[in-house]
Amino acid sequence: METPLIEFRNVTKRFGEKTVLDNINLSIYKNQVTTIIGKSGTGKSVLLKHIIGLLKPDEGTILFQGKPVNEMKKSEWEAHRDRIAYLFQNNALFDSMTVMDNVAFPLRQTTGLSGAEIEKRAMKRIEDLELVEAVRKFPSELSGGMQKRVALARALVTDPEIVLFDEPTTGQDPIRKNMILSMVIHYRRKFGFTAIMISHDIPDVFFISDRIVILWEGSVGFEGVYEDALRSKVPMIDEFLRSLDGFQDELTGLLSREAFKMHYAAMLGSTTTEANFSAALFSVRLYLLHEALGPQAAVEALRALGEYINKHFNHIGMFSARQSRDEILTIFPHKNIDEVRQLVADFSQELEGGAIDHIKDIATAGADADTCFDIYIRAGITEISPEDTIDQIIDNARAKQEIIVTHRCDFGGIEQ
């Protein structure tokens, strides 16, 4: 069995008479995104501070790669601590420093590298995060999204193994929230770090998290993958998830996944087994995306596709929800598969008639005029059996996906 990268064993932390962490047990695994969620005051930030060493438990043990932290020699602990970077909620950039100086700051403070080597390494991270044009600017001259990228470049300049994200999307609008989350997952894959995130942005964080930890009144109410949380019968989890049922997906304007599941369950429960149901799984993919545009373009493209799906299908009784970072599932009650094929064909005609150009314009907003990339929109259509779960529907539809419309930048046309 895989040894956790970080493990809490019976960890308790008190401040005076208040117990903030109460007998916490949890595991965080290498090369994953683990998101810690819970109501305010449940100990999320306190837990994060234990990982970085700003706090020590009153009881219990924290292990790093199987070794208790409290048994490490000073040199071992310092080596462990140097492998962790912290991305603060408000970015914590130095207003009086340029982007270059902000990114280089950790190297100047913690290494004995020469000035030339520090600038070389800082410049590499600045290039990696597409910030070259801002290298001599000050934080006040940058947009909120660029400031977040500068903060991430600074966190990554020491090549950390673990990056802690404390509410990285707080105070951001829905588009910016999803851009930041997409940025986290993109750079996690690119640089190979383990991400541990505190977030309130539900359901958006579920789309990028490998595992979630739900804190409830100082204890771990759930630890595992999101789908298992939905199937959990633990009362505190049911209560927490029920509080999400009314949430709309802010990015696309479609139903949240929780509300979507409720609609689906209600639809099956109110019909006979002879009723016809079908589904279509739509996806949008942008190629040469990250080299040309960065993570926000994919977010914008999915948002635009969601708006068109909502506009085209919802008025005829269909319902849809985002199911992953680039997929939207639409359920068609009382429609057989041939009827849905025709509906999707009509939708592809709408896309060809100008909608795909609009999606492209939204994705490239703010980019250079000569930015070039392809957009592929796919759809997979499948029949639904009464016993099918949503996961089964998605798998069946994904296996049948094919391109319904393409925007090719190499000759500027649209082709079927």
Short mmCIF file of C-alpha atoms in Angstrom, two decimals:
data_model
loop_
_atom_site.label_atom_id
_atom_site.label_comp_id
_atom_site.label_asym_id
_atom_site.label_seq_id
_atom_site.Cartn_x
_atom_site.Cartn_y
_atom_site.Cartn_z
CA MET A 1 0.00 0.00 0.00
CA GLU A 2 1.32 3.46 -0.92
CA THR A 3 2.89 5.40 1.94
CA PRO A 4 1.22 8.81 2.30
CA LEU A 5 3.39 11.83 1.62
CA ILE A 6 1.88 13.49 4.71
CA GLU A 7 -0.13 11.75 7.40
CA PHE A 8 -1.96 13.04 10.48
CA ARG A 9 -2.43 10.49 13.25
CA ASN A 10 -4.77 11.44 16.09
CA VAL A 11 -3.75 15.10 15.90
CA THR A 12 -5.41 17.46 18.37
CA LYS A 13 -4.83 21.19 18.65
CA ARG A 14 -6.29 23.49 21.29
CA PHE A 15 -6.20 27.23 21.79
CA GLY A 16 -7.05 27.80 25.42
CA GLU A 17 -10.24 25.88 26.15
CA LYS A 18 -11.24 25.68 22.47
CA THR A 19 -10.38 22.47 20.60
CA VAL A 20 -9.86 23.40 16.94
CA LEU A 21 -8.56 20.04 15.64
CA ASP A 22 -10.03 17.05 17.43
CA ASN A 23 -8.26 13.71 16.92
CA ILE A 24 -7.59 14.31 13.21
CA ASN A 25 -6.60 11.37 11.00
CA LEU A 26 -5.95 11.95 7.31
CA SER A 27 -3.54 11.08 4.50
CA ILE A 28 -2.22 13.20 1.64
CA TYR A 29 -0.63 11.41 -1.32
CA LYS A 30 2.14 12.45 -3.66
CA ASN A 31 1.34 14.08 -7.03
CA GLN A 32 -2.32 14.62 -6.18
CA VAL A 33 -4.54 17.63 -5.56
CA THR A 34 -6.09 17.32 -2.10
CA THR A 35 -8.71 19.94 -1.24
CA ILE A 36 -9.79 20.68 2.32
CA ILE A 37 -13.32 22.08 2.61
CA GLY A 38 -15.63 22.89 5.47
CA LYS A 39 -17.51 25.70 7.14
CA SER A 40 -15.70 28.70 8.61
CA GLY A 41 -14.02 27.97 11.92
CA THR A 42 -13.61 24.23 11.35
CA GLY A 43 -9.81 24.33 11.47
CA LYS A 44 -8.82 24.36 7.81
CA SER A 45 -6.13 27.03 8.09
CA VAL A 46 -4.91 25.56 11.39
CA LEU A 47 -4.45 22.21 9.65
CA LEU A 48 -2.46 23.87 6.86
CA LYS A 49 -0.21 25.62 9.38
CA HIS A 50 0.60 22.25 10.97
CA ILE A 51 1.81 20.97 7.59
CA ILE A 52 4.18 23.89 7.10
CA GLY A 53 5.38 23.79 10.70
CA LEU A 54 3.92 27.09 11.90
CA LEU A 55 1.97 25.15 14.55
CA LYS A 56 2.66 21.94 16.45
CA PRO A 57 -0.02 19.51 17.68
CA ASP A 58 -0.86 19.27 21.36
CA GLU A 59 -1.48 15.56 20.88
CA GLY A 60 -0.87 13.06 18.09
CA THR A 61 1.72 12.78 15.35
CA ILE A 62 2.36 14.21 11.89
CA LEU A 63 4.44 12.05 9.55
CA PHE A 64 6.29 12.99 6.39
CA GLN A 65 6.93 10.03 4.06
CA GLY A 66 6.31 7.69 6.98
CA LYS A 67 8.64 9.40 9.48
CA PRO A 68 7.26 11.35 12.47
CA VAL A 69 8.17 15.01 12.19
CA ASN A 70 8.85 15.24 15.93
CA GLU A 71 11.57 12.57 15.56
CA MET A 72 13.40 14.38 12.77
CA LYS A 73 16.75 15.99 13.37
CA LYS A 74 16.87 19.73 12.83
CA SER A 75 18.61 19.27 9.47
CA GLU A 76 15.94 16.74 8.36
CA TRP A 77 13.11 19.07 9.36
CA GLU A 78 14.70 22.01 7.56
CA ALA A 79 15.15 19.88 4.44
CA HIS A 80 11.45 18.89 4.69
CA ARG A 81 10.37 22.48 5.26
CA ASP A 82 12.39 23.69 2.26
CA ARG A 83 10.32 21.36 0.03
CA ILE A 84 7.09 23.20 0.89
CA ALA A 85 5.85 26.44 -0.69
CA TYR A 86 2.88 28.50 0.50
CA LEU A 87 0.59 30.50 -1.78
CA PHE A 88 -1.13 33.05 0.42
CA GLN A 89 -4.79 33.96 0.09
CA ASN A 90 -4.00 37.61 -0.77
CA ASN A 91 -0.84 36.73 -2.77
CA ALA A 92 1.36 38.66 -0.26
CA LEU A 93 3.41 40.29 -3.01
CA PHE A 94 5.78 43.12 -2.10
CA ASP A 95 4.34 46.30 -3.58
CA SER A 96 7.73 48.00 -3.70
CA MET A 97 9.35 45.17 -5.68
CA THR A 98 9.09 44.37 -9.38
CA VAL A 99 7.83 41.02 -10.61
CA MET A 100 11.43 39.86 -11.01
CA ASP A 101 12.34 40.84 -7.45
CA ASN A 102 9.19 39.27 -6.00
CA VAL A 103 9.85 35.96 -7.76
CA ALA A 104 13.56 35.99 -6.87
CA PHE A 105 12.93 36.84 -3.21
CA PRO A 106 12.82 33.25 -1.81
CA LEU A 107 16.11 32.39 -3.53
CA ARG A 108 17.80 35.48 -2.15
CA GLN A 109 16.55 34.70 1.35
CA THR A 110 17.21 30.94 1.52
CA THR A 111 20.10 30.14 -0.82
CA GLY A 112 23.68 31.18 -1.34
CA LEU A 113 23.35 31.33 -5.12
CA SER A 114 25.01 34.10 -7.06
CA GLY A 115 22.94 37.04 -8.22
CA ALA A 116 23.24 35.91 -11.83
CA GLU A 117 22.03 32.37 -11.02
CA ILE A 118 19.12 33.70 -8.95
CA GLU A 119 18.00 35.95 -11.78
CA LYS A 120 18.35 33.07 -14.26
CA ARG A 121 16.14 30.77 -12.17
CA ALA A 122 13.60 33.48 -11.45
CA MET A 123 13.41 34.35 -15.15
CA LYS A 124 12.78 30.70 -16.01
CA ARG A 125 9.72 30.62 -13.74
CA ILE A 126 8.56 33.97 -15.07
CA GLU A 127 8.74 32.52 -18.59
CA ASP A 128 7.01 29.32 -17.49
CA LEU A 129 4.04 31.31 -16.19
CA GLU A 130 3.84 33.60 -19.22
CA LEU A 131 4.83 36.76 -17.33
CA VAL A 132 7.77 37.99 -19.44
CA GLU A 133 5.97 41.18 -20.47
CA ALA A 134 5.47 42.06 -16.79
CA VAL A 135 8.99 41.32 -15.52
CA ARG A 136 9.83 44.95 -14.69
CA LYS A 137 6.34 45.96 -13.55
CA PHE A 138 5.10 46.36 -9.98
CA PRO A 139 2.13 44.38 -8.56
CA SER A 140 -0.13 47.45 -8.62
CA GLU A 141 0.30 47.59 -12.40
CA LEU A 142 -0.99 44.02 -12.90
CA SER A 143 -4.43 42.45 -13.13
CA GLY A 144 -5.64 40.17 -10.35
CA GLY A 145 -5.00 37.10 -12.47
CA MET A 146 -1.44 38.16 -13.28
CA GLN A 147 -0.77 38.89 -9.62
CA LYS A 148 -1.86 35.35 -8.81
CA ARG A 149 0.53 33.99 -11.43
CA VAL A 150 3.38 36.06 -9.98
CA ALA A 151 2.61 34.61 -6.54
CA LEU A 152 2.63 31.10 -8.01
CA ALA A 153 5.91 31.76 -9.86
CA ARG A 154 7.44 32.87 -6.55
CA ALA A 155 6.09 29.73 -4.83
CA LEU A 156 7.54 27.50 -7.56
CA VAL A 157 10.94 29.17 -7.95
CA THR A 158 12.49 26.90 -5.29
CA ASP A 159 11.17 23.75 -7.07
CA PRO A 160 8.99 22.67 -4.12
CA GLU A 161 7.58 19.18 -3.74
CA ILE A 162 4.46 20.47 -1.99
CA VAL A 163 2.51 23.68 -2.61
CA LEU A 164 -0.09 24.84 -0.08
CA PHE A 165 -2.91 27.01 -1.45
CA ASP A 166 -4.86 28.99 1.15
CA GLU A 167 -8.19 30.05 -0.40
CA PRO A 168 -6.59 30.89 -3.79
CA THR A 169 -9.87 32.09 -5.37
CA THR A 170 -11.36 34.14 -2.53
CA GLY A 171 -13.01 37.35 -3.76
CA GLN A 172 -12.73 36.43 -7.45
CA ASP A 173 -15.56 36.44 -9.97
CA PRO A 174 -16.70 33.06 -11.43
CA ILE A 175 -14.51 33.33 -14.54
CA ARG A 176 -11.43 34.28 -12.55
CA LYS A 177 -12.11 31.50 -10.01
CA ASN A 178 -12.14 28.86 -12.68
CA MET A 179 -9.11 30.35 -14.41
CA ILE A 180 -7.13 30.14 -11.16
CA LEU A 181 -8.25 26.56 -10.52
CA SER A 182 -7.33 25.60 -14.10
CA MET A 183 -3.96 27.29 -13.58
CA VAL A 184 -3.36 25.22 -10.45
CA ILE A 185 -4.06 21.91 -12.20
CA HIS A 186 -2.12 22.89 -15.34
CA TYR A 187 1.03 23.86 -13.48
CA ARG A 188 0.72 20.96 -11.05
CA ARG A 189 0.94 18.62 -14.03
CA LYS A 190 3.72 20.65 -15.64
CA PHE A 191 5.96 20.84 -12.57
CA GLY A 192 4.87 17.69 -10.72
CA PHE A 193 4.23 19.12 -7.27
CA THR A 194 1.68 17.89 -4.73
CA ALA A 195 -1.09 20.45 -4.17
CA ILE A 196 -2.95 20.91 -0.88
CA MET A 197 -5.72 23.45 -1.12
CA ILE A 198 -8.20 25.12 1.19
CA SER A 199 -11.25 26.34 -0.69
CA HIS A 200 -14.88 27.35 -0.30
CA ASP A 201 -15.53 27.34 -4.04
CA ILE A 202 -17.94 24.45 -4.38
CA PRO A 203 -18.59 22.79 -6.77
CA ASP A 204 -15.67 24.18 -8.81
CA VAL A 205 -12.90 22.61 -6.70
CA PHE A 206 -14.39 19.15 -7.23
CA PHE A 207 -13.39 19.30 -10.90
CA ILE A 208 -9.66 19.53 -10.13
CA SER A 209 -9.35 17.55 -6.88
CA ASP A 210 -8.09 13.97 -6.70
CA ARG A 211 -9.21 13.75 -3.06
CA ILE A 212 -11.26 15.93 -0.75
CA VAL A 213 -11.21 16.24 3.02
CA ILE A 214 -14.36 17.55 4.70
CA LEU A 215 -13.73 19.05 8.12
CA TRP A 216 -16.74 19.09 10.42
CA GLU A 217 -16.57 20.72 13.86
CA GLY A 218 -12.85 20.05 14.15
CA SER A 219 -12.99 16.44 12.96
CA VAL A 220 -12.56 14.73 9.59
CA GLY A 221 -16.07 13.95 8.43
CA PHE A 222 -14.94 12.49 5.13
CA GLU A 223 -11.70 11.78 3.29
CA GLY A 224 -11.56 10.36 -0.22
CA VAL A 225 -12.76 10.99 -3.78
CA TYR A 226 -15.73 13.25 -4.42
CA GLU A 227 -17.97 10.54 -5.84
CA ASP A 228 -17.56 8.48 -2.66
CA ALA A 229 -18.65 11.50 -0.62
CA LEU A 230 -21.89 11.63 -2.58
CA ARG A 231 -22.53 7.95 -1.82
CA SER A 232 -21.67 8.34 1.86
CA LYS A 233 -24.44 7.77 4.39
CA VAL A 234 -22.68 9.57 7.24
CA PRO A 235 -25.22 12.11 8.60
CA MET A 236 -22.74 15.02 8.75
CA ILE A 237 -21.78 14.43 5.10
CA ASP A 238 -25.42 14.25 4.03
CA GLU A 239 -26.12 17.53 5.79
CA PHE A 240 -23.09 19.22 4.26
CA LEU A 241 -23.87 18.04 0.74
CA ARG A 242 -27.57 18.87 1.05
CA SER A 243 -26.52 22.45 1.72
CA LEU A 244 -25.03 22.46 -1.81
CA ASP A 245 -28.13 21.25 -3.64
CA GLY A 246 -29.28 24.70 -4.67
CA PHE A 247 -25.89 25.77 -5.96
CA GLN A 248 -25.76 26.76 -9.59
CA ASP A 249 -22.59 26.21 -11.55
CA GLU A 250 -21.44 29.83 -11.63
CA LEU A 251 -19.16 29.29 -14.60
CA THR A 252 -21.66 27.91 -17.11
CA GLY A 253 -25.01 28.96 -15.62
CA LEU A 254 -26.07 25.29 -15.73
CA LEU A 255 -27.14 23.15 -12.80
CA SER A 256 -24.59 22.18 -10.18
CA ARG A 257 -23.69 18.50 -10.23
CA GLU A 258 -25.61 17.99 -6.98
CA ALA A 259 -28.78 19.59 -8.35
CA PHE A 260 -28.29 17.65 -11.60
CA LYS A 261 -28.19 14.36 -9.69
CA MET A 262 -31.40 15.30 -7.88
CA HIS A 263 -33.13 16.10 -11.17
CA TYR A 264 -31.98 12.80 -12.61
CA ALA A 265 -33.17 10.80 -9.60
CA ALA A 266 -36.53 12.56 -9.65
CA MET A 267 -36.92 11.94 -13.39
CA LEU A 268 -36.35 8.20 -13.04
CA GLY A 269 -38.54 7.95 -9.96
CA SER A 270 -41.54 9.55 -11.65
CA THR A 271 -41.59 7.51 -14.87
CA THR A 272 -42.26 4.00 -16.04
CA THR A 273 -39.58 1.64 -17.25
CA GLU A 274 -40.99 1.95 -20.79
CA ALA A 275 -40.15 5.65 -21.00
CA ASN A 276 -37.51 6.81 -23.47
CA PHE A 277 -34.50 8.71 -22.15
CA SER A 278 -31.29 9.68 -23.88
CA ALA A 279 -28.23 11.77 -23.12
CA ALA A 280 -25.51 13.68 -24.93
CA LEU A 281 -22.05 14.41 -23.58
CA PHE A 282 -20.53 17.57 -25.07
CA SER A 283 -16.87 18.54 -24.81
CA VAL A 284 -14.76 21.41 -26.05
CA ARG A 285 -11.01 21.07 -26.63
CA LEU A 286 -8.53 23.75 -27.62
CA TYR A 287 -5.26 22.65 -29.17
CA LEU A 288 -2.02 24.60 -28.80
CA LEU A 289 -3.88 26.21 -25.92
CA HIS A 290 -1.28 26.58 -23.22
CA GLU A 291 1.49 27.61 -25.58
CA ALA A 292 -0.69 30.33 -27.08
CA LEU A 293 -3.18 31.47 -24.46
CA GLY A 294 -2.89 30.01 -20.99
CA PRO A 295 -5.49 28.21 -18.84
CA GLN A 296 -8.13 30.95 -18.87
CA ALA A 297 -8.96 30.30 -22.53
CA ALA A 298 -10.25 26.78 -21.82
CA VAL A 299 -12.41 28.12 -18.99
CA GLU A 300 -13.87 30.82 -21.22
CA ALA A 301 -14.56 28.36 -24.05
CA LEU A 302 -16.41 25.96 -21.73
CA ARG A 303 -18.42 28.83 -20.27
CA ALA A 304 -19.50 29.92 -23.76
CA LEU A 305 -20.40 26.36 -24.76
CA GLY A 306 -22.48 26.00 -21.59
CA GLU A 307 -24.39 29.16 -22.41
CA TYR A 308 -25.21 27.87 -25.88
CA ILE A 309 -26.29 24.45 -24.57
CA ASN A 310 -28.48 26.15 -21.97
CA LYS A 311 -30.05 28.42 -24.57
CA HIS A 312 -30.58 25.70 -27.17
CA PHE A 313 -31.89 22.80 -25.04
CA ASN A 314 -33.25 23.91 -21.68
CA HIS A 315 -36.42 25.50 -23.05
CA ILE A 316 -37.54 22.08 -24.31
CA GLY A 317 -37.25 20.37 -20.94
CA MET A 318 -33.66 19.15 -21.01
CA PHE A 319 -31.22 19.71 -18.15
CA SER A 320 -27.45 19.93 -18.16
CA ALA A 321 -24.45 20.16 -15.86
CA ARG A 322 -20.69 20.40 -16.18
CA GLN A 323 -19.23 17.00 -15.33
CA SER A 324 -15.51 17.70 -15.69
CA ARG A 325 -13.21 20.55 -16.66
CA ASP A 326 -14.25 20.35 -20.31
CA GLU A 327 -17.42 18.19 -20.47
CA ILE A 328 -21.13 18.98 -20.16
CA LEU A 329 -23.78 16.26 -19.89
CA THR A 330 -27.34 16.91 -21.11
CA ILE A 331 -30.24 14.60 -20.24
CA PHE A 332 -33.16 14.38 -22.68
CA PRO A 333 -36.30 13.04 -20.93
CA HIS A 334 -38.83 11.32 -23.16
CA LYS A 335 -36.58 11.48 -26.22
CA ASN A 336 -35.35 8.42 -28.08
CA ILE A 337 -31.87 8.27 -29.51
CA ASP A 338 -32.91 9.21 -33.05
CA GLU A 339 -34.69 12.31 -31.78
CA VAL A 340 -31.60 13.32 -29.83
CA ARG A 341 -29.36 12.78 -32.85
CA GLN A 342 -31.53 15.26 -34.73
CA LEU A 343 -31.45 17.75 -31.85
CA VAL A 344 -27.66 17.54 -31.70
CA ALA A 345 -27.44 17.92 -35.48
CA ASP A 346 -29.54 21.09 -35.22
CA PHE A 347 -27.24 22.31 -32.46
CA SER A 348 -24.16 21.70 -34.60
CA GLN A 349 -25.79 23.82 -37.32
CA GLU A 350 -26.17 26.63 -34.78
CA LEU A 351 -22.51 26.31 -33.89
CA GLU A 352 -21.49 26.41 -37.54
CA GLY A 353 -23.75 29.39 -38.10
CA GLY A 354 -21.60 31.65 -35.96
CA ALA A 355 -21.58 30.33 -32.41
CA ILE A 356 -18.20 28.65 -32.85
CA ASP A 357 -16.74 31.99 -33.98
CA HIS A 358 -18.17 33.59 -30.85
CA ILE A 359 -16.63 30.86 -28.67
CA LYS A 360 -13.29 31.43 -30.39
CA ASP A 361 -13.52 35.19 -29.86
CA ILE A 362 -14.30 34.73 -26.17
CA ALA A 363 -11.39 32.31 -25.71
CA THR A 364 -8.93 34.63 -27.46
CA ALA A 365 -10.06 37.88 -25.82
CA GLY A 366 -6.97 39.85 -24.92
CA ALA A 367 -4.62 37.63 -26.93
CA ASP A 368 -2.47 38.76 -29.83
CA ALA A 369 -4.28 39.13 -33.14
CA ASP A 370 -2.20 36.37 -34.74
CA THR A 371 -2.90 33.81 -31.99
CA CYS A 372 -3.72 30.52 -33.70
CA PHE A 373 -5.32 27.38 -32.33
CA ASP A 374 -8.01 24.85 -33.20
CA ILE A 375 -11.32 24.27 -31.42
CA TYR A 376 -12.99 20.86 -31.50
CA ILE A 377 -16.49 20.36 -30.13
CA ARG A 378 -17.53 16.75 -29.68
CA ALA A 379 -20.79 15.04 -28.76
CA GLY A 380 -21.51 11.48 -27.71
CA ILE A 381 -25.13 10.28 -27.71
CA THR A 382 -26.41 7.31 -25.74
CA GLU A 383 -29.66 5.76 -24.59
CA ILE A 384 -30.40 5.61 -20.86
CA SER A 385 -31.59 2.51 -19.04
CA PRO A 386 -33.51 3.01 -15.76
CA GLU A 387 -30.71 1.36 -13.77
CA ASP A 388 -27.92 3.50 -15.29
CA THR A 389 -25.95 5.72 -12.94
CA ILE A 390 -24.73 9.09 -14.14
CA ASP A 391 -21.17 7.73 -14.23
CA GLN A 392 -22.31 4.90 -16.50
CA ILE A 393 -24.12 7.36 -18.77
CA ILE A 394 -20.97 9.48 -19.04
CA ASP A 395 -18.80 6.45 -19.82
CA ASN A 396 -21.26 5.22 -22.48
CA ALA A 397 -21.56 8.65 -24.09
CA ARG A 398 -17.82 9.32 -23.95
CA ALA A 399 -17.15 6.08 -25.85
CA LYS A 400 -19.42 7.32 -28.65
CA GLN A 401 -18.12 10.87 -28.88
CA GLU A 402 -17.30 12.27 -32.28
CA ILE A 403 -16.51 15.74 -33.59
CA ILE A 404 -19.62 17.72 -34.51
CA VAL A 405 -17.90 20.98 -35.46
CA THR A 406 -14.34 22.23 -35.78
CA HIS A 407 -12.81 25.68 -36.02
CA ARG A 408 -9.45 25.32 -37.74
CA CYS A 409 -7.07 28.25 -37.42
CA ASP A 410 -4.77 27.11 -40.20
CA PHE A 411 -7.18 28.25 -42.87
CA GLY A 412 -9.76 30.09 -40.80
CA GLY A 413 -12.68 27.94 -41.83
CA ILE A 414 -15.24 25.79 -40.12
CA GLU A 415 -15.60 22.22 -41.13
CA GLN A 416 -17.83 19.33 -40.13
#
